[in-house]
Short mmCIF file of C-alpha atoms in Angstrom, two decimals:
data_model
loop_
_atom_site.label_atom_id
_atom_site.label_comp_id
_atom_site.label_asym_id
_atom_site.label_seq_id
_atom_site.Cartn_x
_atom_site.Cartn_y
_atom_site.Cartn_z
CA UNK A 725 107.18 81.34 90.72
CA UNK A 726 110.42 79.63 92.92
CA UNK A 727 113.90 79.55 92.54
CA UNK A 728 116.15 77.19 92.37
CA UNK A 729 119.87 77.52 93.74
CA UNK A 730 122.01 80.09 94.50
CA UNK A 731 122.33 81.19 90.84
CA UNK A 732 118.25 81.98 91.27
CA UNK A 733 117.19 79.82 88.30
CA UNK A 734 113.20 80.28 87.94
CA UNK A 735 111.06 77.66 87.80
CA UNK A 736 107.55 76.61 88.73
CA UNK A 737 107.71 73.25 90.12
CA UNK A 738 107.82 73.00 94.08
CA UNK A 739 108.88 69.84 93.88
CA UNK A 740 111.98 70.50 91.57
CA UNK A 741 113.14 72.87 94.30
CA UNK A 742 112.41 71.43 96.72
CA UNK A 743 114.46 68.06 95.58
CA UNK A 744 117.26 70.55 93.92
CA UNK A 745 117.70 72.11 97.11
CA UNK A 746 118.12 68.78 99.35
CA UNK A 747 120.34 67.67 96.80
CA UNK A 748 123.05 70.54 97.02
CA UNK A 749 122.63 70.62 100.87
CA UNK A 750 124.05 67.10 100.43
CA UNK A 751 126.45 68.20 98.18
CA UNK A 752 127.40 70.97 100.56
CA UNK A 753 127.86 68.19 103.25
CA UNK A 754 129.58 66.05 101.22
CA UNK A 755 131.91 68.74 100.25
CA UNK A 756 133.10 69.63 103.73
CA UNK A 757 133.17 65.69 104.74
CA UNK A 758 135.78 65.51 101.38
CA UNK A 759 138.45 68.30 102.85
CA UNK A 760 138.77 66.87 106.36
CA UNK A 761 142.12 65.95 107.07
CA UNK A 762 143.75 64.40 110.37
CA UNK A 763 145.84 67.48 110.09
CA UNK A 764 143.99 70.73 111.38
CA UNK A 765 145.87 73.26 108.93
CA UNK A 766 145.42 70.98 106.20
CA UNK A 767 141.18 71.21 106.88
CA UNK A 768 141.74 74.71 107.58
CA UNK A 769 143.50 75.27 103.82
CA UNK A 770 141.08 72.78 102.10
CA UNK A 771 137.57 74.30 103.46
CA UNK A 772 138.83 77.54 102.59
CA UNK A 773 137.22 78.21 99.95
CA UNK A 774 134.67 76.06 100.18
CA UNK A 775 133.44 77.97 103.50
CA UNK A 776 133.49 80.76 101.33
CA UNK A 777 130.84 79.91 99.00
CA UNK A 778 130.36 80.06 95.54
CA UNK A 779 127.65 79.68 93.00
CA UNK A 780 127.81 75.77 93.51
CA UNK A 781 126.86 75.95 89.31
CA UNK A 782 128.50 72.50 88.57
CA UNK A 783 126.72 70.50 91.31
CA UNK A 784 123.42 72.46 90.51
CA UNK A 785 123.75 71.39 86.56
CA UNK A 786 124.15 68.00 87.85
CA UNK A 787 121.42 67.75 89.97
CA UNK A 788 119.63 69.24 87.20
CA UNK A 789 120.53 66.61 84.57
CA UNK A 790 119.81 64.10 86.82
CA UNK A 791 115.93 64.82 86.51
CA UNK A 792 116.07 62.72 82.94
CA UNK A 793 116.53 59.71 85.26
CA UNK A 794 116.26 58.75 88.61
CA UNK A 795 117.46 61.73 90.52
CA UNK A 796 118.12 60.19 94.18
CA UNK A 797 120.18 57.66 92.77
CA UNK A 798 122.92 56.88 95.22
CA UNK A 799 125.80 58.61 92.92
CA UNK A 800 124.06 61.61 91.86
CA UNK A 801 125.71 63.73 95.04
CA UNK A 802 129.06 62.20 94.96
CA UNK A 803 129.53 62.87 91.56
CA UNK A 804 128.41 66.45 91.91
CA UNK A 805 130.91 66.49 95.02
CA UNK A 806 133.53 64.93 92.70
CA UNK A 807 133.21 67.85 89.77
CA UNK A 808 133.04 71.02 92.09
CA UNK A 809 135.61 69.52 94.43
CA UNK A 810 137.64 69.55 91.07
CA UNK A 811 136.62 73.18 90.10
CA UNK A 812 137.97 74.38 93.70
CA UNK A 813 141.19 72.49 93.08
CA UNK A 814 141.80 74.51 89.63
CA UNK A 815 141.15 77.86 91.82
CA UNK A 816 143.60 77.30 93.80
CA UNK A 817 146.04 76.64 91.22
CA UNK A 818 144.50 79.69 89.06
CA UNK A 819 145.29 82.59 91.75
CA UNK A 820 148.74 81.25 92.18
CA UNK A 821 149.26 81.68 88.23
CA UNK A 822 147.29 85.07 88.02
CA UNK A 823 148.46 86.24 91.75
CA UNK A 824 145.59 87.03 92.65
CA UNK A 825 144.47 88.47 96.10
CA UNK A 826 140.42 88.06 96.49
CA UNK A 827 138.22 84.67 95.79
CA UNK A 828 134.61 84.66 96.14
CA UNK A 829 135.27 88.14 98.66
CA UNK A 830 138.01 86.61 100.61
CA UNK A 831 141.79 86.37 100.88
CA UNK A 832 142.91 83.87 97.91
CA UNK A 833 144.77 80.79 99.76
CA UNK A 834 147.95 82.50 98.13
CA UNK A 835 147.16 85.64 100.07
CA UNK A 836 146.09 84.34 103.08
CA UNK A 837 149.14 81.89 103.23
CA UNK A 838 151.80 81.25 100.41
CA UNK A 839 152.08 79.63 96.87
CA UNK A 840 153.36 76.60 98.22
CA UNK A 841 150.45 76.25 100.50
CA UNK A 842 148.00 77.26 97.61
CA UNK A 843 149.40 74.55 94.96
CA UNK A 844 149.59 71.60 97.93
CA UNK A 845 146.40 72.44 98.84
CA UNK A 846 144.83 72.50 95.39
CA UNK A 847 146.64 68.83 94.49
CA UNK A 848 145.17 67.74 98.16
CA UNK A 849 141.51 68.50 96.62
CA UNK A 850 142.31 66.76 93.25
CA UNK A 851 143.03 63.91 95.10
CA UNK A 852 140.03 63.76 97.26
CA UNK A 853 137.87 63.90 93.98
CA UNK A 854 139.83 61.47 92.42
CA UNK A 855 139.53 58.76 95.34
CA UNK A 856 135.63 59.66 95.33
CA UNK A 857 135.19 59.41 91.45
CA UNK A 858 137.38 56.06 91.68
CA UNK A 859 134.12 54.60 93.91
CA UNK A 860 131.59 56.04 90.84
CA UNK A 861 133.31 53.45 88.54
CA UNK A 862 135.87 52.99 85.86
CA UNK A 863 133.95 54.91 83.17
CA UNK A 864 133.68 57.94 85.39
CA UNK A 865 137.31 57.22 86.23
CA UNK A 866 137.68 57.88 82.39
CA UNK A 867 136.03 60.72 81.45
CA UNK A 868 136.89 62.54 84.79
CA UNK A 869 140.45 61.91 83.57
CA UNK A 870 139.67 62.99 79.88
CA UNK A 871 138.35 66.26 81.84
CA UNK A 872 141.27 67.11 83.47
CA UNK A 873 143.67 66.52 80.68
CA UNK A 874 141.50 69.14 78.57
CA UNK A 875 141.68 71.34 81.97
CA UNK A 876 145.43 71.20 81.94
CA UNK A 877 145.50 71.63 77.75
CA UNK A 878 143.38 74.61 78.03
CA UNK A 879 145.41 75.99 80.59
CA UNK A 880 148.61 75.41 78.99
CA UNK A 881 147.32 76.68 75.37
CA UNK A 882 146.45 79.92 77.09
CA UNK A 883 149.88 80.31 78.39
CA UNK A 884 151.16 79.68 75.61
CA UNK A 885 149.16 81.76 73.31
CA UNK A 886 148.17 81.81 69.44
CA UNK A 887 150.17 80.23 66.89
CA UNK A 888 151.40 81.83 63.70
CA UNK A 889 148.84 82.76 61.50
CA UNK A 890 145.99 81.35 64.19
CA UNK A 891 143.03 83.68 65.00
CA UNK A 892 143.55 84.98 68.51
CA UNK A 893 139.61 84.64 69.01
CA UNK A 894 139.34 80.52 67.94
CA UNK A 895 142.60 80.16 70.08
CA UNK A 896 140.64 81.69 73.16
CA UNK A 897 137.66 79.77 73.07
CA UNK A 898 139.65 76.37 72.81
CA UNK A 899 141.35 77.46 76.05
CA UNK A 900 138.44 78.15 77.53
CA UNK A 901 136.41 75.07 76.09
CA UNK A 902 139.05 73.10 77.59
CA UNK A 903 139.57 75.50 80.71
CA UNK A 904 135.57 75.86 81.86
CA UNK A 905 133.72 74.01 79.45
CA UNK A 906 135.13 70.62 79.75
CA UNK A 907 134.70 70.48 83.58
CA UNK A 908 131.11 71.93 83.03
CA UNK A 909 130.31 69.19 80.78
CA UNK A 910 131.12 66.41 82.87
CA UNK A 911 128.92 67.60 85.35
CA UNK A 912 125.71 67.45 83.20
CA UNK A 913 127.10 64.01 82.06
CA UNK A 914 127.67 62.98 85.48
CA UNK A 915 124.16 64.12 86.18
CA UNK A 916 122.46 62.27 83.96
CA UNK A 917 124.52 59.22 83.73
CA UNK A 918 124.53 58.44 87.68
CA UNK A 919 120.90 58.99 87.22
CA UNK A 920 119.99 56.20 84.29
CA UNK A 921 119.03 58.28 81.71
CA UNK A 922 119.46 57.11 78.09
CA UNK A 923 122.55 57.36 76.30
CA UNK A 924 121.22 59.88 73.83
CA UNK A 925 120.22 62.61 77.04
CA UNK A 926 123.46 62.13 78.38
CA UNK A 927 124.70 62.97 74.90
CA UNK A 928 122.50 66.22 75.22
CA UNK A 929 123.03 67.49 78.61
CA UNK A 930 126.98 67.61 78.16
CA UNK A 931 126.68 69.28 75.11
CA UNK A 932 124.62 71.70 76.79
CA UNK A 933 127.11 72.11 79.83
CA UNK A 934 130.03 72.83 77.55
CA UNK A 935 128.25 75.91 75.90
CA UNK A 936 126.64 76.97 78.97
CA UNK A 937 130.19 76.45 80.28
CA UNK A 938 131.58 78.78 77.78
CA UNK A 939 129.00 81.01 77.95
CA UNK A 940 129.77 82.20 81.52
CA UNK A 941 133.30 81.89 81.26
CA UNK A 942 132.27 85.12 78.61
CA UNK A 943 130.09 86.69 81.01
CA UNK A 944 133.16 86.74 83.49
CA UNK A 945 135.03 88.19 81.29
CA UNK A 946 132.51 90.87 80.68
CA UNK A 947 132.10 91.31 84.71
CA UNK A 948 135.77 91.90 84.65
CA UNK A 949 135.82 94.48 83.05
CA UNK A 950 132.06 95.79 83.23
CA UNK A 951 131.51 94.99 87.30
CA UNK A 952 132.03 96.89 90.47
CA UNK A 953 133.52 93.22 91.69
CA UNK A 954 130.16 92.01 93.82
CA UNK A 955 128.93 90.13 91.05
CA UNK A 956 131.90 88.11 90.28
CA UNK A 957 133.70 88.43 93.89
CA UNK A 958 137.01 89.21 92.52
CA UNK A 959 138.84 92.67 92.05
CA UNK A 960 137.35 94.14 88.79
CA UNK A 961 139.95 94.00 85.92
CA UNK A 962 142.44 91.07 87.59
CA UNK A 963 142.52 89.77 84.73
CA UNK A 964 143.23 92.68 82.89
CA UNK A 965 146.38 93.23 85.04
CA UNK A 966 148.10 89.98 84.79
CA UNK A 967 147.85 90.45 81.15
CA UNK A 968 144.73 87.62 80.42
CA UNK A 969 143.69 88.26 76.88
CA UNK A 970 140.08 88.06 77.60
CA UNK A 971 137.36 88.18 74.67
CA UNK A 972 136.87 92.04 75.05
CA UNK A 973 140.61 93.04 75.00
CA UNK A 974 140.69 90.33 71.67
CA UNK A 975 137.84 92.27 70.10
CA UNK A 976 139.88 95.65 71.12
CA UNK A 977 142.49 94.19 69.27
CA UNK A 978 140.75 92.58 66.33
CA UNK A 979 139.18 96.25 65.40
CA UNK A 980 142.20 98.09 66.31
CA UNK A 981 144.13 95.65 63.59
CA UNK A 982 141.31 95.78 61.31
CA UNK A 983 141.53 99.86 61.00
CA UNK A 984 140.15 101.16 64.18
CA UNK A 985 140.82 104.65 64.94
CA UNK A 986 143.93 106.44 66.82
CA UNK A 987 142.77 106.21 70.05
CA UNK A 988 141.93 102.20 69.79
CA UNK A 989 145.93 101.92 69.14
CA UNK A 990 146.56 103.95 72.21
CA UNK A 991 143.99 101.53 74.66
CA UNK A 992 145.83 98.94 73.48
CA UNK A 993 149.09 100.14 73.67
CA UNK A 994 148.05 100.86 77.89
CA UNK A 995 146.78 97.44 77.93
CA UNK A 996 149.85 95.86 77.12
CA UNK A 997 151.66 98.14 79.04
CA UNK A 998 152.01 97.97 83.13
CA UNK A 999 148.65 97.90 84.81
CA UNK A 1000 150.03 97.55 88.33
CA UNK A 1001 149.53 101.31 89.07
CA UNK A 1002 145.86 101.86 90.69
CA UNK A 1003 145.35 104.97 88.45
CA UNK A 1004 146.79 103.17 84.52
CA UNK A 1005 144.30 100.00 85.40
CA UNK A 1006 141.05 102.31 86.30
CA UNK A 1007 142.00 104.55 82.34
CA UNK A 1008 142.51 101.08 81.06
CA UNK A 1009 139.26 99.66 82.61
CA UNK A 1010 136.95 102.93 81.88
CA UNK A 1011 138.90 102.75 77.97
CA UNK A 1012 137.14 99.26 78.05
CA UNK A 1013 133.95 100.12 79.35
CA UNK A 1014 132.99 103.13 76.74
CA UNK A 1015 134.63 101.29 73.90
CA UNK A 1016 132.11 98.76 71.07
CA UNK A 1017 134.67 95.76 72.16
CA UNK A 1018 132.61 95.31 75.11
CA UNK A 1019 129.56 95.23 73.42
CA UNK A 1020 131.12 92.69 70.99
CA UNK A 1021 132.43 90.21 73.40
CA UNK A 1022 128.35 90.56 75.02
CA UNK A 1023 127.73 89.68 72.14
CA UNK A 1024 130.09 86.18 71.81
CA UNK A 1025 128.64 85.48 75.12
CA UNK A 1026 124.75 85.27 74.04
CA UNK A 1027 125.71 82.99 71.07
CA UNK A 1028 126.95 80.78 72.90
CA UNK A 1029 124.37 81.07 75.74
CA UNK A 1030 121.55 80.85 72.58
CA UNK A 1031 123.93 77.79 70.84
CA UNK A 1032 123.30 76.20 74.92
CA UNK A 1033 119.85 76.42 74.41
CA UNK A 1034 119.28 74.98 71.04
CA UNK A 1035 120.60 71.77 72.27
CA UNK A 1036 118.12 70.92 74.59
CA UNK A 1037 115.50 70.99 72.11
CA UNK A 1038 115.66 66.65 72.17
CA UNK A 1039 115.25 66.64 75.85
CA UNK A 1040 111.23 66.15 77.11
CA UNK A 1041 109.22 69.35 78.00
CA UNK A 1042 109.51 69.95 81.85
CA UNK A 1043 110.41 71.66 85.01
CA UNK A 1044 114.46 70.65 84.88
CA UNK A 1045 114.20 71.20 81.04
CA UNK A 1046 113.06 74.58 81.57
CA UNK A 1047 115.11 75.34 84.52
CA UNK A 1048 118.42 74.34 82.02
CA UNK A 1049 116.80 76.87 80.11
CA UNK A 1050 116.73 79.42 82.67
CA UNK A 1051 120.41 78.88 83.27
CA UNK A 1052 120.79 80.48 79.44
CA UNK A 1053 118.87 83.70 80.31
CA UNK A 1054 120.85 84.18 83.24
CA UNK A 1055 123.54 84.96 80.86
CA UNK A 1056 121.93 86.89 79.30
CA UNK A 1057 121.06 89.01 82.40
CA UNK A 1058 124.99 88.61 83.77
CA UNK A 1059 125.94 90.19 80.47
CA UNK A 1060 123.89 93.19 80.16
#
């Protein structure tokens, strides 16, 4: 038994790991060659995060999806370069919106400088990916594009919540569909599509990446309430104090609409109220913890994780197959 990547995917091919491993060492070279700048600070902003680490899942799925073709083909690593240089870009623009102070255990660029800083350098990465796809050719151009608009939808249907009458649940996973999935999904197309493969793999693997996608965006949400913060690297229940409707306060609010006892009216009342005090975030967080909404939005998250894993029933028996599959029982683990 080996692992694969930083997410410890098991798998028992040497050679898979040994080529998956090469690959993001490239990609990990490739993303500090992408935020050099002839200006120091700007370097200094851009490799912030980068430096910082990460889980790397978006170049590892598409390193991974390029095993249905030829995997050293020469756009494999900028492509996964291209989608996790985008993913950094949307952090930065993230904690600025949820003003948040840790990323991945460090200072968020917002903290450690200023908004302005934050958003310039977060535009700086999207352009870097965007002169790299531009070399990957016009039909990357195009769905790299079609990405980002659903990045910016999802982003802007979250802000702007629900419509009349519209289930608060089906509302949330668009957002994050468009929010994680989308990006996710482009980098098992990317994968496979740099790499040859046949049309109807490439079909398969970004299918796959948009479940898996929303998948962990649900684990997250589970670590932020459920965590101690190592796990996820962020200060447990950030979301919960800008006000994020994440699935468990949704399923809080779905039973406490749908007759739930006294006290789920008063959790919910606190959790629309003002979490900024220390001590009316850690009642609202151990409210959340003890109540069956968590276990319901665990529950959301392996659907989706077991929905990921039905579609690669077309793809051919083997190691990457298997490690895809892997990458569906780690949510499974994450969640519990």
């Amino acid at each position: 038994m080996t692992v694969v990547g930083p997410f410890g995917v098991s798998v028992r091919d040497q050679a898979l790991e040994v080529d998956v491993q090469a690959g993001l060492a490239a990609v990990e070279a490739g993303l500090i060659e992408a935020t050099k700048s002839d200006v120091p600070f700007i370097t200094e902003a851009a490799q912030h995060l980068v430096r910082a680490g990460g889980k790397r899942f978006r170049p590892l799925l598409v390193m991974l999806a390029a095993r249905f073709g030829d995997p050293y083909a020469p756009g494999v690593v900028p492509a996964a370069v291209v989608v996790e240089l985008t993913h950094l870009a949307t952090l930065y623009h993230d904690d600025i919106m949820d003003e948040a102070e840790v990323r991945r255990g460090v200072p968020s660029a917002n903290a450690r400088w200023d908004n302005s800083v934050a958003v310039l350098t977060g535009d700086f990465l999207f352009s870097r990916a965007s002169t790299m796809v531009a070399d990957l050719g016009p039909a990357a151009v195009r769905i790299q594009a079609e990405a980002f608009e659903r990045l910016v939808t999802g982003q802007l249907q979250e802000t702007a919540g629900p419509g009349k009458g519209e289930d608060p649940v089906a509302h949330y996973l668009d957002v994050i569909a468009g929010k994680t999935g989308s990006l996710i999904a482009v980098a098992g197309r990317f994968g496979a599509m740099m790499s040859g493969a046949d049309e109807d793999v490439v079909d398969v693997v970004t299918q796959f990446g948009e479940r898996i996608g929303v998948a962990f965006q649900l684990a997250d949400d589970v670590l932020d309430i459920a965590s101690d913060g190592g796990e996820s690297g962020k200060t447990p229940g950030t979301d919960l104090r800008e006000g994020v409707p994440t699935m468990p306060v949704l399923r809080l609010r779905e039973m406490a609409e749908q007759g739930g006892a006294a006290q789920d009216r008063r959790l919910c009342e606190l959790i629309a109220g003002d979490l900024s005090d220390d001590a009316r975030l850690a009642e609202a967080l151990a409210g959340l913890r003890a109540h069956p909404a968590l276990e319901a939005a665990k529950r959301d998250t392996l659907r989706f994780a077991d929905e990921a894993r039905r579609c690669l029933a077309p793809l051919p028996d083997g190691p990457a197959k298997a490690s895809m599959a892997a990458l569906c029982d780690l949510v499974a683990d994450r969640t519990r």
